[in-house]
Amino acid sequence: MDFRSDNVAGAAPEILAAVIAANVGAVTSYGGDPLTLQLQAKVAALFETEVDVFPVVTGTAANALALALLTPPYGAIYSHADAHPAGDECGAPEFYSGGAKVVPLPGADGRIAAATLAQAIAAAEPGTVHHVQPASVTLTQATEAGTVYRPEQIAALAAVAHANGLGVHMDGARFANAVAFLGCAPADITWRAGVDALTFGATKGGALAAEAVVLFRRERAAELGFRRKRAGHLLSKMRFVSAQLDAYVTGGLWLRLAGHANALARRLGEGLAGVPGVTFRFPVEANEVFPEMPEAMIAGLARAGFRFHRWGGPGSRTLRLVVAFDGREADVDALVAAARRLA
Amino acid sequence: MDFRSDNVAGAAPEILAAVIAANVGAVTSYGGDPLTLQLQAKVAALFETEVDVFPVVTGTAANALALALLTPPYGAIYSHADAHPAGDECGAPEFYSGGAKVVPLPGADGRIAAATLAQAIAAAEPGTVHHVQPASVTLTQATEAGTVYRPEQIAALAAVAHANGLGVHMDGARFANAVAFLGCAPADITWRAGVDALTFGATKGGALAAEAVVLFRRERAAELGFRRKRAGHLLSKMRFVSAQLDAYVTGGLWLRLAGHANALARRLGEGLAGVPGVTFRFPVEANEVFPEMPEAMIAGLARAGFRFHRWGGPGSRTLRLVVAFDGREADVDALVAAARRLA
Amino acid sequence: MDFRSDNVAGAAPEILAAVIAANVGAVTSYGGDPLTLQLQAKVAALFETEVDVFPVVTGTAANALALALLTPPYGAIYSHADAHPAGDECGAPEFYSGGAKVVPLPGADGRIAAATLAQAIAAAEPGTVHHVQPASVTLTQATEAGTVYRPEQIAALAAVAHANGLGVHMDGARFANAVAFLGCAPADITWRAGVDALTFGATKGGALAAEAVVLFRRERAAELGFRRKRAGHLLSKMRFVSAQLDAYVTGGLWLRLAGHANALARRLGEGLAGVPGVTFRFPVEANEVFPEMPEAMIAGLARAGFRFHRWGGPGSRTLRLVVAFDGREADVDALVAAARRLA
Amino acid sequence: MDFRSDNVAGAAPEILAAVIAANVGAVTSYGGDPLTLQLQAKVAALFETEVDVFPVVTGTAANALALALLTPPYGAIYSHADAHPAGDECGAPEFYSGGAKVVPLPGADGRIAAATLAQAIAAAEPGTVHHVQPASVTLTQATEAGTVYRPEQIAALAAVAHANGLGVHMDGARFANAVAFLGCAPADITWRAGVDALTFGATKGGALAAEAVVLFRRERAAELGFRRKRAGHLLSKMRFVSAQLDAYVTGGLWLRLAGHANALARRLGEGLAGVPGVTFRFPVEANEVFPEMPEAMIAGLARAGFRFHRWGGPGSRTLRLVVAFDGREADVDALVAAARRLA
């Protein structure tokens, strides 16, 4: 009954099976294998446009590579203050970009508002040589608050960004959860809305370790290949990563798994909503629930064997409950029941 | 019949089985899982000393992380000119170290001689502010020439290095092949001989994607944790990498697989030695054979379906034939027979 | 009547004379000249302790070099949000440190409070691999608000810093103004209060282009020499920079010039305090005055030929008025008189 | 009688006078002053084309800034093995570029041959993701061997470079000596021959500390402004650097001083040519002479008070004798006479 993160889960059987199936015979290394080659077309079909796809093994790497492509060393990267590039990657964007500055922005429910971005860019006085130059914005979809940017919100942000010469990156560690929630086409919240580069996450969604940088603006794709190699993220036996991504996007597996997690999170949210003393920090949209509870209830849940993180540091009474792709209804119901008992 | 690299091979069944077995239930992410925790003790036992172990997924990452720990931005890294850090990592050591300089050194049979290192350090005029400062040396074991450093050669190099304040890194992408060839203890060619940090390779040896930085000088181990995270090489579902390393070192699997590859390489070398017109660029010690052949024989082998790389660029008549952990005697014998027919 | 910055001023005659005097004969280049060598002892005497002195030509360079010495690439640098390292050096600290993160802190009157620093460090969860690690704090003395840290304030900040393993840097672009205001020994607000490295500014104080990194913690001084060279800040004809610093600290010139500027700023502040409609954003302590005025008064001053910047961007009604080392009483009085007329 | 370097000399009186003259009144800082603004036009006129001019204070900074503009972090910079970017800047090009690799090339008389460059580029296998990508070449004019590239040699090198997508940088620390020797227009050995960016040196030629990056390919000039600021090389009182450059190029001063130094070097070379036992390592073209001498003669010259460096390290019997802009005929003749006595 582990609600700490979608990272505590293992891998989906279909994805593991694909890894096993990929272990046949000798193939060209470093991404010259058939699985990697065909992945380009599969992802292009998924997004209904030409793309360049660069598989890697962590979201941090995918984010940092994409941001380094969009941001010169003297650039500013705008990020929600709670988003991973701002505070949970130990400075990866700074490292990969050669010392750019990540500027944290506030925003309700984990989202940046277009007006906030516009204001921040203006405050940076672009062109003034004393200040880092606004270069990119990164949007987390679904957000760290478990909410989901709507297509028009993304379009508004991208419009501000592009009008000011910034590139738009989307950190899609939980991209599947966002698409499953919105019921839209993947294109609707990416390139059609103005996203230039996407971290297409699969690890949280059921892979062992597989993410991909997906470039919609392709003119600098070659550069990403060199940056990936130089970062040690070009795997020699790439087939084993590509196999995961292939299985993930095949037959709608990714949306099935994400839809399942979302549904259980909704069930968890609705269940807790009925518990006296429980309120919610953020609306439940993707696969995370942020209930605020009395300390006694929190302690009781912990004693009962439920595992979770507090949101906002040790003292906080807000929990972050994450339902993974393989979450079980019984666990969700058990938590709700326990909370009710403790109320 | 693919002799291009040990990277074209898949994974050993025992290692894949360990990955499958690791896919059970929820565990703490980012290396807090039982497999990763116990790996520390297992690797310590293997090396008969306390160590810090940092699993990653590529040799480039392991090399660059280790070298960045040993080398300040204003430092020089000495590397054999044919070794990966010098020319095949697209500048990863430069990237990770913040702009150190990799100084290529010559050396017969892929090895750096202690005298060559001593000379290079002296020529750098340590302490002169105009020059990058000698900071580290990286030794590839087994070398890119398929040869193996002897313990006393490593000790001599390390003595020169330490006397001048340099750290000693060993790139052990084919460490297993070296140990299997020497029949020594892993400690004999690492910390007992003066190695400070090792890239303990498993990918070429039969893993899907698993290497580890093993630190024998442990005082700056914490720093490596931050550097790894910041480079995007801390996997959230780390268990799947640790499981590979665990299986690799359990029950002597790593040496059994490497011994098999070495034996077949020796068989290949001995077979080709009997073919008129074939000479050898380097002695056969690990799992690589470098025969020089008439162009007609090379062309004939290619036509016969054998795959291989030339050593030293397009025009070269020296082949690099690599036997992987799963190499087959029949393929080796077929190549020898084909060469004999073409002689 | 230019109150835009102390940088719009030229050089003090005594300092220019020293440059001229230094232009005699051949001397060893790159800092091996007598002036540079003797500067070490002079600055040591000034600070009543052994120091290492590294002359450079800009405050940005001095700050970034010092911070890079105190901060690993995965580190956090705490800086007042209005201070230069946070926003006015185009990312120099990030560049020099290899991608550290400058964390802006709030603080009344341009000063960071010790409690604010302590809170920020705690919030960073030191030791957690996902976050950059608290590594250094930079204090601007005098601050960008024209105020001055008291010795006990610095000591309190340094105590928090050192208790958490952070290094303490002081940006002393206007160090002379602070010392002149406090009437203390230079040591009292540097190493005696816990400062590890100082940017000892002379440019704003009357030099052409001369600053020095002064290290009180000397164990890594050699490293700074390499970092300076590699940054292109080791001048070949170093004598011409050292001559400026030498003249600056000789015979109390630096404090005489700063005292003059401070006195005029006080006069300016007192004069404006008597003008109806004028209030002050910050107390006047060093050589800057921040009056808030009606827009008509601001416009009138501009029309009258006074030059100044607004504080906080185009729309602001707060002016930043800076009096340089060579400020003239007549100009100050003229501005006050004009403001009075416009009231 | 100091022949160690042109850096041991002071400043030309005309240049020092310009610095003194610049010390009048308040001007806009950070390069907004009249002297800096007019410098753009003066340098443009000198080179007979539109340029962007960025004054800095060291050749290392100018070289590194220019190379960083031409070279991505994953790029290779080709440099003569004896040139400053390869070995005498403590890794400045690596630092500024974010970790590019400086590839040293051999070449007779301090010059790179076009064929050597072409070969090196081919050997790098451009496009292969494992290798750093050929990005730029830096030519030292006059070379470290005291020789001078002819316009057609530069054109040949630039043709190779541009055909392969490389940028061409010229390190003109002794650009004046080269132009004075060739008697050509500055344009003839820069943009007309294919140079994209020039380090226009004045320090060695008689300034206190003044160099300029001159961009002939101007499309990325804005970027250089940010890079310069971030490197701490945008001086607040820029007028004092611009004044030096202004005086240097006004009325042909730069060529007069360089011509004087060249003439004395030629006199020195011709004088030594008549001394038995003296041979020359390189032809004398600019302001340096490289005589090879018996050890007794070297020791005798040192005893007689002449100061010089050996070329190629402590044991070498080749001297490097540099004549500065203010060299004296008497000193030159004295050295020749002394050598003759010692023969």
PDB file of C-alpha atoms in Angstrom, chain A residues 120-318:
ATOM      1  CA  ALA A 120       8.597  37.576 -15.931  1.00  0.00           C
ATOM      2  CA  ILE A 121       9.966  38.056 -19.424  1.00  0.00           C
ATOM      3  CA  ALA A 122       9.300  41.765 -19.313  1.00  0.00           C
ATOM      4  CA  ALA A 123      10.963  42.043 -15.903  1.00  0.00           C
ATOM      5  CA  ALA A 124      14.061  40.378 -17.340  1.00  0.00           C
ATOM      6  CA  GLU A 125      14.584  43.351 -19.656  1.00  0.00           C
ATOM      7  CA  PRO A 126      15.543  41.269 -22.704  1.00  0.00           C
ATOM      8  CA  GLY A 127      18.508  42.652 -24.576  1.00  0.00           C
ATOM      9  CA  THR A 128      20.131  44.157 -21.494  1.00  0.00           C
ATOM     10  CA  VAL A 129      23.579  42.662 -21.312  1.00  0.00           C
ATOM     11  CA  HIS A 130      23.623  42.472 -17.517  1.00  0.00           C
ATOM     12  CA  HIS A 131      20.801  39.943 -17.328  1.00  0.00           C
ATOM     13  CA  VAL A 132      20.396  36.403 -18.527  1.00  0.00           C
ATOM     14  CA  GLN A 133      18.171  36.325 -21.584  1.00  0.00           C
ATOM     15  CA  PRO A 134      14.713  34.743 -21.605  1.00  0.00           C
ATOM     16  CA  ALA A 135      15.199  31.618 -23.697  1.00  0.00           C
ATOM     17  CA  SER A 136      12.752  28.882 -22.806  1.00  0.00           C
ATOM     18  CA  VAL A 137       9.847  27.838 -20.671  1.00  0.00           C
ATOM     19  CA  THR A 138       9.182  24.349 -19.368  1.00  0.00           C
ATOM     20  CA  LEU A 139       5.671  23.139 -18.623  1.00  0.00           C
ATOM     21  CA  THR A 140       5.031  19.991 -16.620  1.00  0.00           C
ATOM     22  CA  GLN A 141       2.139  17.965 -17.985  1.00  0.00           C
ATOM     23  CA  ALA A 142       0.519  16.624 -15.820  1.00  0.00           C
ATOM     24  CA  THR A 143       1.829  19.089 -13.245  1.00  0.00           C
ATOM     25  CA  GLU A 144       3.484  18.316  -9.927  1.00  0.00           C
ATOM     26  CA  ALA A 145       0.178  19.273  -8.361  1.00  0.00           C
ATOM     27  CA  GLY A 146      -1.568  16.483 -10.221  1.00  0.00           C
ATOM     28  CA  THR A 147      -3.396  18.928 -12.420  1.00  0.00           C
ATOM     29  CA  VAL A 148      -3.467  19.117 -16.193  1.00  0.00           C
ATOM     30  CA  TYR A 149      -2.844  22.055 -18.525  1.00  0.00           C
ATOM     31  CA  ARG A 150      -5.708  22.538 -20.945  1.00  0.00           C
ATOM     32  CA  PRO A 151      -4.801  22.877 -24.648  1.00  0.00           C
ATOM     33  CA  GLU A 152      -5.760  26.540 -24.664  1.00  0.00           C
ATOM     34  CA  GLN A 153      -3.632  27.239 -21.594  1.00  0.00           C
ATOM     35  CA  ILE A 154      -0.646  25.722 -23.327  1.00  0.00           C
ATOM     36  CA  ALA A 155      -1.397  27.656 -26.486  1.00  0.00           C
ATOM     37  CA  ALA A 156      -1.569  30.910 -24.542  1.00  0.00           C
ATOM     38  CA  LEU A 157       1.764  30.200 -22.846  1.00  0.00           C
ATOM     39  CA  ALA A 158       3.389  29.187 -26.114  1.00  0.00           C
ATOM     40  CA  ALA A 159       2.107  32.329 -27.782  1.00  0.00           C
ATOM     41  CA  VAL A 160       3.766  34.470 -25.127  1.00  0.00           C
ATOM     42  CA  ALA A 161       6.911  32.400 -25.375  1.00  0.00           C
ATOM     43  CA  HIS A 162       7.200  32.480 -29.152  1.00  0.00           C
ATOM     44  CA  ALA A 163       6.355  36.164 -29.356  1.00  0.00           C
ATOM     45  CA  ASN A 164       9.406  36.736 -27.188  1.00  0.00           C
ATOM     46  CA  GLY A 165      11.674  34.262 -28.922  1.00  0.00           C
ATOM     47  CA  LEU A 166      11.488  31.561 -26.259  1.00  0.00           C
ATOM     48  CA  GLY A 167      11.318  27.847 -26.926  1.00  0.00           C
ATOM     49  CA  VAL A 168       8.632  25.747 -25.277  1.00  0.00           C
ATOM     50  CA  HIS A 169       9.459  22.506 -23.525  1.00  0.00           C
ATOM     51  CA  MET A 170       6.975  20.129 -22.005  1.00  0.00           C
ATOM     52  CA  ASP A 171       8.067  17.788 -19.222  1.00  0.00           C
ATOM     53  CA  GLY A 172       5.768  14.875 -19.873  1.00  0.00           C
ATOM     54  CA  ALA A 173       6.872  12.518 -17.143  1.00  0.00           C
ATOM     55  CA  ARG A 174       3.134  11.991 -16.696  1.00  0.00           C
ATOM     56  CA  PHE A 175       2.152  12.928 -20.236  1.00  0.00           C
ATOM     57  CA  ALA A 176       0.009   9.821 -20.512  1.00  0.00           C
ATOM     58  CA  ASN A 177      -2.001  10.810 -17.459  1.00  0.00           C
ATOM     59  CA  ALA A 178      -2.629  14.205 -18.988  1.00  0.00           C
ATOM     60  CA  VAL A 179      -3.754  12.814 -22.336  1.00  0.00           C
ATOM     61  CA  ALA A 180      -5.921  10.226 -20.624  1.00  0.00           C
ATOM     62  CA  PHE A 181      -7.537  12.931 -18.520  1.00  0.00           C
ATOM     63  CA  LEU A 182      -8.149  15.298 -21.404  1.00  0.00           C
ATOM     64  CA  GLY A 183      -9.165  12.664 -23.882  1.00  0.00           C
ATOM     65  CA  CYS A 184      -7.426  14.702 -26.543  1.00  0.00           C
ATOM     66  CA  ALA A 185      -4.952  13.821 -29.245  1.00  0.00           C
ATOM     67  CA  PRO A 186      -1.313  13.953 -28.137  1.00  0.00           C
ATOM     68  CA  ALA A 187      -0.810  16.592 -30.805  1.00  0.00           C
ATOM     69  CA  ASP A 188      -3.426  18.837 -29.228  1.00  0.00           C
ATOM     70  CA  ILE A 189      -1.314  19.540 -26.170  1.00  0.00           C
ATOM     71  CA  THR A 190       2.048  19.523 -27.887  1.00  0.00           C
ATOM     72  CA  TRP A 191       2.947  20.885 -31.280  1.00  0.00           C
ATOM     73  CA  ARG A 192      -0.550  22.056 -32.181  1.00  0.00           C
ATOM     74  CA  ALA A 193      -0.478  24.163 -29.029  1.00  0.00           C
ATOM     75  CA  GLY A 194       3.066  25.382 -29.680  1.00  0.00           C
ATOM     76  CA  VAL A 195       5.289  22.915 -27.834  1.00  0.00           C
ATOM     77  CA  ASP A 196       8.728  22.640 -29.442  1.00  0.00           C
ATOM     78  CA  ALA A 197      10.208  19.734 -27.490  1.00  0.00           C
ATOM     79  CA  LEU A 198       8.626  17.098 -25.304  1.00  0.00           C
ATOM     80  CA  THR A 199       9.952  14.787 -22.641  1.00  0.00           C
ATOM     81  CA  PHE A 200       7.783  11.821 -23.443  1.00  0.00           C
ATOM     82  CA  GLY A 201       7.813   9.842 -20.220  1.00  0.00           C
ATOM     83  CA  ALA A 202       7.242   6.130 -19.958  1.00  0.00           C
ATOM     84  CA  THR A 203       9.036   5.165 -16.735  1.00  0.00           C
ATOM     85  CA  LYS A 204       6.371   6.441 -14.388  1.00  0.00           C
ATOM     86  CA  GLY A 205       3.782   5.027 -16.759  1.00  0.00           C
ATOM     87  CA  GLY A 206       4.980   1.444 -16.600  1.00  0.00           C
ATOM     88  CA  ALA A 207       8.394   1.129 -18.228  1.00  0.00           C
ATOM     89  CA  LEU A 208      11.567  -0.002 -16.476  1.00  0.00           C
ATOM     90  CA  ALA A 209      13.527   3.043 -17.544  1.00  0.00           C
ATOM     91  CA  ALA A 210      12.490   4.742 -20.762  1.00  0.00           C
ATOM     92  CA  GLU A 211      11.794   8.294 -21.769  1.00  0.00           C
ATOM     93  CA  ALA A 212      12.221  10.052 -25.064  1.00  0.00           C
ATOM     94  CA  VAL A 213      12.992  13.555 -26.150  1.00  0.00           C
ATOM     95  CA  VAL A 214      10.544  14.227 -28.960  1.00  0.00           C
ATOM     96  CA  LEU A 215      11.449  17.211 -31.105  1.00  0.00           C
ATOM     97  CA  PHE A 216       8.688  18.949 -33.034  1.00  0.00           C
ATOM     98  CA  ARG A 217      11.024  21.725 -34.118  1.00  0.00           C
ATOM     99  CA  ARG A 218      13.518  19.546 -35.899  1.00  0.00           C
ATOM    100  CA  GLU A 219      16.116  21.921 -37.311  1.00  0.00           C
ATOM    101  CA  ARG A 220      18.580  21.276 -34.515  1.00  0.00           C
ATOM    102  CA  ALA A 221      17.946  17.592 -34.051  1.00  0.00           C
ATOM    103  CA  ALA A 222      21.476  16.600 -35.035  1.00  0.00           C
ATOM    104  CA  GLU A 223      22.834  18.655 -32.179  1.00  0.00           C
ATOM    105  CA  LEU A 224      20.772  16.678 -29.726  1.00  0.00           C
ATOM    106  CA  GLY A 225      22.452  13.505 -30.874  1.00  0.00           C
ATOM    107  CA  PHE A 226      25.855  14.870 -29.970  1.00  0.00           C
ATOM    108  CA  ARG A 227      24.627  16.265 -26.677  1.00  0.00           C
ATOM    109  CA  ARG A 228      23.050  12.939 -25.754  1.00  0.00           C
ATOM    110  CA  LYS A 229      26.207  10.991 -26.516  1.00  0.00           C
ATOM    111  CA  ARG A 230      28.378  13.425 -24.642  1.00  0.00           C
ATOM    112  CA  ALA A 231      26.095  13.127 -21.645  1.00  0.00           C
ATOM    113  CA  GLY A 232      26.478   9.352 -21.606  1.00  0.00           C
ATOM    114  CA  HIS A 233      22.852   8.814 -22.551  1.00  0.00           C
ATOM    115  CA  LEU A 234      23.323   7.004 -25.835  1.00  0.00           C
ATOM    116  CA  LEU A 235      22.921   3.386 -24.814  1.00  0.00           C
ATOM    117  CA  SER A 236      24.941   0.820 -26.705  1.00  0.00           C
ATOM    118  CA  LYS A 237      22.214  -1.792 -26.448  1.00  0.00           C
ATOM    119  CA  MET A 238      19.569   0.756 -27.247  1.00  0.00           C
ATOM    120  CA  ARG A 239      17.117  -1.881 -28.356  1.00  0.00           C
ATOM    121  CA  PHE A 240      16.250  -2.548 -24.737  1.00  0.00           C
ATOM    122  CA  VAL A 241      15.051   1.016 -24.230  1.00  0.00           C
ATOM    123  CA  SER A 242      13.355   1.291 -27.588  1.00  0.00           C
ATOM    124  CA  ALA A 243      11.546  -1.979 -26.953  1.00  0.00           C
ATOM    125  CA  GLN A 244       9.992  -0.441 -23.860  1.00  0.00           C
ATOM    126  CA  LEU A 245       8.855   2.664 -25.696  1.00  0.00           C
ATOM    127  CA  ASP A 246       7.578   0.572 -28.569  1.00  0.00           C
ATOM    128  CA  ALA A 247       5.435  -1.569 -26.299  1.00  0.00           C
ATOM    129  CA  TYR A 248       4.310   1.484 -24.385  1.00  0.00           C
ATOM    130  CA  VAL A 249       2.802   3.209 -27.408  1.00  0.00           C
ATOM    131  CA  THR A 250       1.563   0.065 -29.128  1.00  0.00           C
ATOM    132  CA  GLY A 251      -2.138  -0.762 -28.955  1.00  0.00           C
ATOM    133  CA  GLY A 252      -2.834   2.128 -26.654  1.00  0.00           C
ATOM    134  CA  LEU A 253      -1.120   0.507 -23.676  1.00  0.00           C
ATOM    135  CA  TRP A 254       0.176   3.835 -22.395  1.00  0.00           C
ATOM    136  CA  LEU A 255      -3.294   5.382 -22.220  1.00  0.00           C
ATOM    137  CA  ARG A 256      -4.849   2.251 -20.773  1.00  0.00           C
ATOM    138  CA  LEU A 257      -2.343   2.209 -17.917  1.00  0.00           C
ATOM    139  CA  ALA A 258      -2.609   5.946 -17.329  1.00  0.00           C
ATOM    140  CA  GLY A 259      -6.391   5.839 -17.478  1.00  0.00           C
ATOM    141  CA  HIS A 260      -6.381   3.145 -14.838  1.00  0.00           C
ATOM    142  CA  ALA A 261      -4.158   5.215 -12.536  1.00  0.00           C
ATOM    143  CA  ASN A 262      -6.245   8.319 -13.109  1.00  0.00           C
ATOM    144  CA  ALA A 263      -9.468   6.474 -12.349  1.00  0.00           C
ATOM    145  CA  LEU A 264      -8.097   5.140  -9.090  1.00  0.00           C
ATOM    146  CA  ALA A 265      -6.846   8.579  -8.105  1.00  0.00           C
ATOM    147  CA  ARG A 266     -10.291   9.986  -8.778  1.00  0.00           C
ATOM    148  CA  ARG A 267     -11.771   7.184  -6.703  1.00  0.00           C
ATOM    149  CA  LEU A 268      -9.313   7.971  -3.942  1.00  0.00           C
ATOM    150  CA  GLY A 269     -10.144  11.667  -4.097  1.00  0.00           C
ATOM    151  CA  GLU A 270     -13.869  11.064  -4.068  1.00  0.00           C
ATOM    152  CA  GLY A 271     -13.503   8.644  -1.201  1.00  0.00           C
ATOM    153  CA  LEU A 272     -11.458  11.033   0.897  1.00  0.00           C
ATOM    154  CA  ALA A 273     -13.823  13.885   0.061  1.00  0.00           C
ATOM    155  CA  GLY A 274     -16.359  12.115   2.160  1.00  0.00           C
ATOM    156  CA  VAL A 275     -14.087  11.927   5.177  1.00  0.00           C
ATOM    157  CA  PRO A 276     -14.678  14.640   7.779  1.00  0.00           C
ATOM    158  CA  GLY A 277     -11.636  16.857   8.296  1.00  0.00           C
ATOM    159  CA  VAL A 278     -10.151  16.197   4.876  1.00  0.00           C
ATOM    160  CA  THR A 279      -9.763  19.003   2.374  1.00  0.00           C
ATOM    161  CA  PHE A 280      -7.850  19.174  -0.883  1.00  0.00           C
ATOM    162  CA  ARG A 281      -4.912  21.309  -1.845  1.00  0.00           C
ATOM    163  CA  PHE A 282      -5.361  20.791  -5.578  1.00  0.00           C
ATOM    164  CA  PRO A 283      -8.134  19.399  -7.748  1.00  0.00           C
ATOM    165  CA  VAL A 284      -7.670  15.749  -8.688  1.00  0.00           C
ATOM    166  CA  GLU A 285      -7.102  15.452 -12.422  1.00  0.00           C
ATOM    167  CA  ALA A 286      -4.287  13.017 -13.138  1.00  0.00           C
ATOM    168  CA  ASN A 287      -2.995  10.270 -10.838  1.00  0.00           C
ATOM    169  CA  GLU A 288      -2.186  12.259  -7.721  1.00  0.00           C
ATOM    170  CA  VAL A 289      -4.266  13.335  -4.745  1.00  0.00           C
ATOM    171  CA  PHE A 290      -3.231  16.012  -2.245  1.00  0.00           C
ATOM    172  CA  PRO A 291      -5.469  15.751   0.823  1.00  0.00           C
ATOM    173  CA  GLU A 292      -4.936  17.934   3.847  1.00  0.00           C
ATOM    174  CA  MET A 293      -5.634  16.036   7.047  1.00  0.00           C
ATOM    175  CA  PRO A 294      -5.421  16.321  10.800  1.00  0.00           C
ATOM    176  CA  GLU A 295      -2.064  15.183  12.107  1.00  0.00           C
ATOM    177  CA  ALA A 296      -3.682  12.312  13.994  1.00  0.00           C
ATOM    178  CA  MET A 297      -5.163  10.944  10.798  1.00  0.00           C
ATOM    179  CA  ILE A 298      -1.802  11.163   9.034  1.00  0.00           C
ATOM    180  CA  ALA A 299      -0.093   9.356  11.864  1.00  0.00           C
ATOM    181  CA  GLY A 300      -2.813   6.749  11.915  1.00  0.00           C
ATOM    182  CA  LEU A 301      -2.482   6.056   8.214  1.00  0.00           C
ATOM    183  CA  ALA A 302       1.263   5.630   8.614  1.00  0.00           C
ATOM    184  CA  ARG A 303       0.750   3.232  11.505  1.00  0.00           C
ATOM    185  CA  ALA A 304      -1.704   1.292   9.399  1.00  0.00           C
ATOM    186  CA  GLY A 305       1.049   0.643   6.907  1.00  0.00           C
ATOM    187  CA  PHE A 306       0.245   3.176   4.241  1.00  0.00           C
ATOM    188  CA  ARG A 307       3.293   4.848   2.769  1.00  0.00           C
ATOM    189  CA  PHE A 308       3.244   8.370   1.362  1.00  0.00           C
ATOM    190  CA  HIS A 309       5.143  11.644   1.274  1.00  0.00           C
ATOM    191  CA  ARG A 310       4.091  14.923   2.795  1.00  0.00           C
ATOM    192  CA  TRP A 311       3.803  17.787   0.331  1.00  0.00           C
ATOM    193  CA  GLY A 312       5.888  20.835   1.218  1.00  0.00           C
ATOM    194  CA  GLY A 313       8.276  19.424   3.761  1.00  0.00           C
ATOM    195  CA  PRO A 314       8.310  17.614   7.110  1.00  0.00           C
ATOM    196  CA  GLY A 315       5.809  19.746   9.001  1.00  0.00           C
ATOM    197  CA  SER A 316       3.131  19.785   6.325  1.00  0.00           C
ATOM    198  CA  ARG A 317      -0.286  18.230   6.837  1.00  0.00           C
ATOM    199  CA  THR A 318      -0.867  17.861   3.131  1.00  0.00           C
TER     200      THR A 318
END
